[in-house]
Tab-separated table of C-alpha atoms and ligand atoms in Angstrom:
chain	number	residue	atom	x	y	z
A	1	MET	CA	1.180	0.368	36.134
A	2	ASP	CA	-0.032	4.081	34.748
A	3	TYR	CA	0.832	3.262	30.492
A	4	LYS	CA	0.114	6.798	30.063
A	5	GLU	CA	3.544	7.071	32.407
A	6	LEU	CA	5.217	5.075	31.246
A	7	ILE	CA	4.626	6.462	27.252
A	8	VAL	CA	5.677	10.166	28.687
A	9	GLU	CA	9.468	8.660	30.411
A	10	SER	CA	9.529	6.491	27.299
A	11	GLY	CA	9.604	9.534	24.723
A	12	LEU	CA	12.125	11.198	27.253
A	13	LYS	CA	14.679	8.221	26.914
A	14	MET	CA	14.296	7.436	23.604
A	15	LEU	CA	15.198	11.296	22.671
A	16	GLY	CA	17.575	10.595	25.698
A	17	SER	CA	19.154	7.617	23.879
A	18	GLY	CA	20.512	9.899	20.619
A	19	MET	CA	18.067	6.926	18.775
A	20	THR	CA	16.120	9.818	17.236
A	21	ILE	CA	15.694	13.624	17.244
A	22	GLU	CA	13.174	16.112	17.246
A	23	THR	CA	9.809	14.498	16.784
A	24	TRP	CA	10.500	11.924	14.650
A	25	GLY	CA	9.716	8.042	15.651
A	26	ASN	CA	6.606	7.238	17.798
A	27	ILE	CA	6.266	4.507	21.183
A	28	SER	CA	3.535	2.316	22.248
A	29	CYS	CA	2.256	-0.408	24.749
A	30	ARG	CA	0.317	-2.893	25.088
A	31	ASP	CA	-2.336	-3.274	28.782
A	32	PRO	CA	-2.182	-6.800	28.472
A	33	GLU	CA	-5.115	-7.464	31.117
A	34	GLU	CA	-7.590	-5.024	29.294
A	35	GLY	CA	-5.945	-5.012	25.493
A	36	LEU	CA	-5.910	-1.283	25.004
A	37	VAL	CA	-3.184	0.253	23.900
A	38	TYR	CA	-1.708	4.098	24.825
A	39	MET	CA	0.288	5.414	21.873
A	40	SER	CA	2.392	8.874	21.372
A	41	PRO	CA	0.973	11.755	19.380
A	42	SER	CA	1.531	12.803	16.513
A	43	ALA	CA	3.792	15.922	16.285
A	44	MET	CA	4.703	16.489	19.069
A	45	SER	CA	7.837	17.061	21.118
A	46	TYR	CA	8.341	14.931	23.424
A	47	ASP	CA	9.825	17.034	26.738
A	48	ALA	CA	6.342	18.565	25.800
A	49	ILE	CA	4.214	15.938	26.333
A	50	ALA	CA	1.695	14.995	29.219
A	51	PRO	CA	0.057	11.889	29.857
A	52	ASP	CA	-3.632	13.389	29.190
A	53	ASP	CA	-1.753	14.035	25.643
A	54	VAL	CA	-1.380	9.871	25.270
A	55	VAL	CA	-3.827	8.751	23.130
A	56	VAL	CA	-5.465	5.062	24.060
A	57	CYS	CA	-7.039	3.002	21.412
A	58	LYS	CA	-8.313	-0.379	21.078
A	59	LEU	CA	-6.515	-3.067	18.610
A	60	ASP	CA	-8.550	-2.164	16.201
A	61	GLY	CA	-8.041	1.711	15.908
A	62	SER	CA	-10.681	3.704	17.778
A	63	VAL	CA	-10.086	5.729	19.964
A	64	VAL	CA	-11.305	5.275	23.915
A	65	LYS	CA	-9.553	8.581	25.664
A	66	GLY	CA	-7.334	11.723	24.121
A	67	HIS	CA	-8.525	14.437	22.624
A	68	ARG	CA	-4.743	14.464	20.271
A	69	LYS	CA	-3.969	13.267	17.262
A	70	PRO	CA	-1.616	10.288	17.852
A	71	THR	CA	1.135	9.326	15.948
A	72	ILE	CA	0.628	8.730	12.005
A	73	GLU	CA	2.572	4.759	12.347
A	74	LYS	CA	-1.025	3.975	15.062
A	75	GLU	CA	-1.896	1.378	12.208
A	76	LEU	CA	1.932	-0.085	12.020
A	77	HIS	CA	1.919	-0.410	15.833
A	78	LEU	CA	-1.574	-1.828	16.120
A	79	SER	CA	-0.459	-4.008	13.189
A	80	ILE	CA	2.356	-5.761	15.472
A	81	PHE	CA	0.001	-5.517	18.278
A	82	ARG	CA	-2.717	-7.612	16.502
A	83	GLU	CA	-0.460	-9.992	15.306
A	84	ARG	CA	2.269	-10.323	17.761
A	85	PRO	CA	0.400	-11.270	20.992
A	86	ASP	CA	3.488	-11.669	22.308
A	87	VAL	CA	4.403	-8.342	22.174
A	88	ASN	CA	2.945	-5.315	24.475
A	89	ALA	CA	6.173	-2.459	23.336
A	90	VAL	CA	6.848	-1.347	20.778
A	91	VAL	CA	9.581	1.260	19.997
A	92	HIS	CA	9.881	2.806	16.894
A	93	THR	CA	13.637	4.572	15.938
A	94	HIS	CA	15.358	6.238	13.398
A	95	PRO	CA	19.146	5.434	14.607
A	96	LEU	CA	21.839	6.454	12.872
A	97	TYR	CA	24.445	3.735	12.380
A	98	SER	CA	21.033	1.024	11.588
A	99	MET	CA	19.867	3.543	9.772
A	100	VAL	CA	22.903	3.384	7.109
A	101	TYR	CA	21.705	-0.156	6.304
A	102	SER	CA	17.926	0.097	5.959
A	103	CYS	CA	19.125	3.333	3.492
A	104	GLN	CA	20.820	0.013	1.514
A	105	GLY	CA	17.989	-1.864	1.726
A	106	LYS	CA	20.552	-4.973	3.561
A	107	ASP	CA	19.599	-7.038	7.177
A	108	ILE	CA	21.945	-6.930	9.851
A	109	PRO	CA	23.281	-10.649	10.949
A	110	MET	CA	23.357	-11.802	14.235
A	111	LEU	CA	26.770	-10.189	15.086
A	112	ILE	CA	27.499	-10.646	18.518
A	113	ASP	CA	26.523	-12.341	22.065
A	114	GLU	CA	24.029	-10.465	22.456
A	115	ALA	CA	22.016	-9.795	19.085
A	116	ALA	CA	21.485	-13.461	19.805
A	117	GLN	CA	20.277	-13.264	22.585
A	118	VAL	CA	17.864	-10.029	21.933
A	119	LEU	CA	17.002	-10.042	18.400
A	120	GLY	CA	15.338	-13.180	18.198
A	121	CYS	CA	16.083	-13.254	14.743
A	122	VAL	CA	18.417	-11.920	11.808
A	123	CYS	CA	16.949	-7.987	11.429
A	124	GLN	CA	15.182	-7.753	7.837
A	125	THR	CA	14.947	-4.640	6.239
A	126	ALA	CA	11.026	-4.339	5.221
A	127	GLY	CA	10.378	-2.918	1.611
A	128	TYR	CA	10.217	1.339	1.376
A	129	ALA	CA	6.060	2.807	1.884
A	130	LEU	CA	5.585	5.778	2.705
A	131	PRO	CA	5.281	6.676	6.282
A	132	GLY	CA	2.227	6.954	8.107
A	133	SER	CA	0.282	4.225	5.115
A	134	PRO	CA	-0.929	1.107	5.636
A	135	GLU	CA	1.827	-0.383	3.603
A	136	LEU	CA	4.707	0.105	5.531
A	137	ALA	CA	2.444	-1.536	8.184
A	138	LYS	CA	2.278	-4.498	6.087
A	139	ASN	CA	5.250	-4.710	4.586
A	140	CYS	CA	6.938	-4.067	8.467
A	141	MET	CA	5.448	-7.004	9.963
A	142	LYS	CA	6.120	-9.294	6.955
A	143	ALA	CA	9.870	-8.057	7.918
A	144	LEU	CA	9.219	-9.150	11.326
A	145	GLY	CA	7.157	-12.081	11.187
A	146	GLN	CA	6.437	-14.284	14.614
A	147	LYS	CA	10.249	-14.328	15.701
A	148	ALA	CA	11.923	-10.726	14.898
A	149	ASN	CA	11.754	-8.440	18.003
A	150	ALA	CA	13.910	-5.678	15.055
A	151	CYS	CA	13.178	-5.155	11.973
A	152	LEU	CA	14.401	-1.989	9.829
A	153	LEU	CA	12.079	0.371	7.600
A	154	GLN	CA	13.852	1.335	4.192
A	155	SER	CA	15.284	4.204	4.442
A	156	HIS	CA	13.490	5.492	7.347
A	157	GLY	CA	14.339	3.703	10.568
A	158	ALA	CA	14.131	0.240	13.187
A	159	VAL	CA	11.193	-1.311	14.624
A	160	CYS	CA	11.823	-3.013	18.129
A	161	VAL	CA	9.079	-4.635	19.918
A	162	GLY	CA	9.510	-6.551	23.195
A	163	GLN	CA	7.253	-7.941	25.910
A	164	SER	CA	8.345	-4.865	28.021
A	165	MET	CA	8.500	-1.523	27.000
A	166	GLU	CA	12.028	-2.473	28.820
A	167	ALA	CA	12.445	-5.356	26.851
A	168	ALA	CA	12.118	-3.529	23.259
A	169	PHE	CA	14.028	-0.692	24.359
A	170	LYS	CA	17.264	-3.228	25.648
A	171	VAL	CA	16.259	-4.645	21.348
A	172	ALA	CA	16.872	-0.920	20.757
A	173	LYS	CA	19.985	-0.319	21.729
A	174	VAL	CA	21.274	-3.336	21.064
A	175	LEU	CA	20.121	-3.486	17.569
A	176	GLU	CA	21.648	-0.020	17.150
A	177	VAL	CA	25.057	-1.186	19.286
A	178	THR	CA	25.217	-4.134	16.254
A	179	ALA	CA	25.165	-1.978	13.484
A	180	GLN	CA	27.403	0.196	14.711
A	181	ILE	CA	29.754	-2.294	14.930
A	182	TYR	CA	29.153	-4.349	11.550
A	183	TYR	CA	29.615	-0.381	10.029
A	184	MET	CA	33.164	-0.536	12.081
A	185	ILE	CA	33.822	-3.869	10.544
A	186	GLU	CA	32.870	-2.558	7.110
A	187	ALA	CA	34.580	0.208	7.413
A	188	THR	CA	38.187	-1.105	8.078
A	189	GLY	CA	37.548	-4.102	5.590
A	190	GLY	CA	37.392	-7.172	7.505
A	191	LYS	CA	34.376	-9.701	7.228
A	192	PRO	CA	32.198	-11.087	10.090
A	193	ILE	CA	32.148	-14.119	11.514
A	194	ASN	CA	28.643	-14.810	11.886
A	195	ILE	CA	27.730	-17.184	14.712
A	196	CYS	CA	26.854	-20.904	14.552
A	197	GLY	CA	22.759	-21.338	14.171
A	198	GLU	CA	23.767	-23.588	17.815
A	199	HIS	CA	24.814	-21.679	18.963
A	200	ILE	CA	22.463	-18.758	18.732
A	201	VAL	CA	19.902	-21.718	19.629
A	202	MET	CA	21.312	-22.022	23.379
A	203	MET	CA	22.100	-18.789	23.659
A	204	GLN	CA	18.406	-17.678	23.924
A	205	ASP	CA	17.446	-20.917	25.447
A	206	PHE	CA	20.172	-19.261	27.935
A	207	VAL	CA	18.293	-15.994	27.863
A	208	LYS	CA	14.606	-17.318	28.168
A	209	ASN	CA	15.350	-20.269	30.915
A	210	HIS	CA	18.252	-19.507	33.237
A	211	TYR	CA	19.765	-16.196	33.294
A	212	GLY	CA	18.617	-14.460	35.510
A	213	GLN	CA	18.368	-14.013	39.632
A	214	ASP	CA	14.744	-15.288	39.562
A	215	LYS	CA	15.758	-18.842	37.849
B	1	ZN	ZN1	9.697	7.303	11.362
């Protein structure tokens, strides 16, 4: 797979999805065979990034290939790859409805079946830290833990992870739809009904082991 091309395409996809605007957000992926991490460059328009602008580095942060400065959230991405061997892609977005909750330091519960199936567990909000700081990477890891596929960064955005880029994008979309539904429930004076733990476990098992044409 051409991972540089994957970063370029994914940047355009993120921009087109409306989950971020301008040059905000960032994307990375890991080549599971070589262990190298590919990430988007800092402060470049997604529609201007070419494959050679993608920065390639090792898990310790040393740059192997690339002439651009990497995303300022390099340490956040690398922390996730170091601590979560199950993750090969990270998508950091600034999505509107999810941010309604991140700005209040609130978590997003698994309100709908899709959320129960793909978010891993409740989406927690990581405590505030400055963009690009080592504290933000630390707070993000604390909120993600070993099981969650998404967390919010207080007053900043969302971090979504997956075994592949496609999986990370699915998490990002489901998180934002869940946040939108949560917002609409609260805006209409309602109260969500939680899906019980037993059903969540059953759905996660079904998706992992039985759902799909090849299972
Ligand atoms: Zn950001």
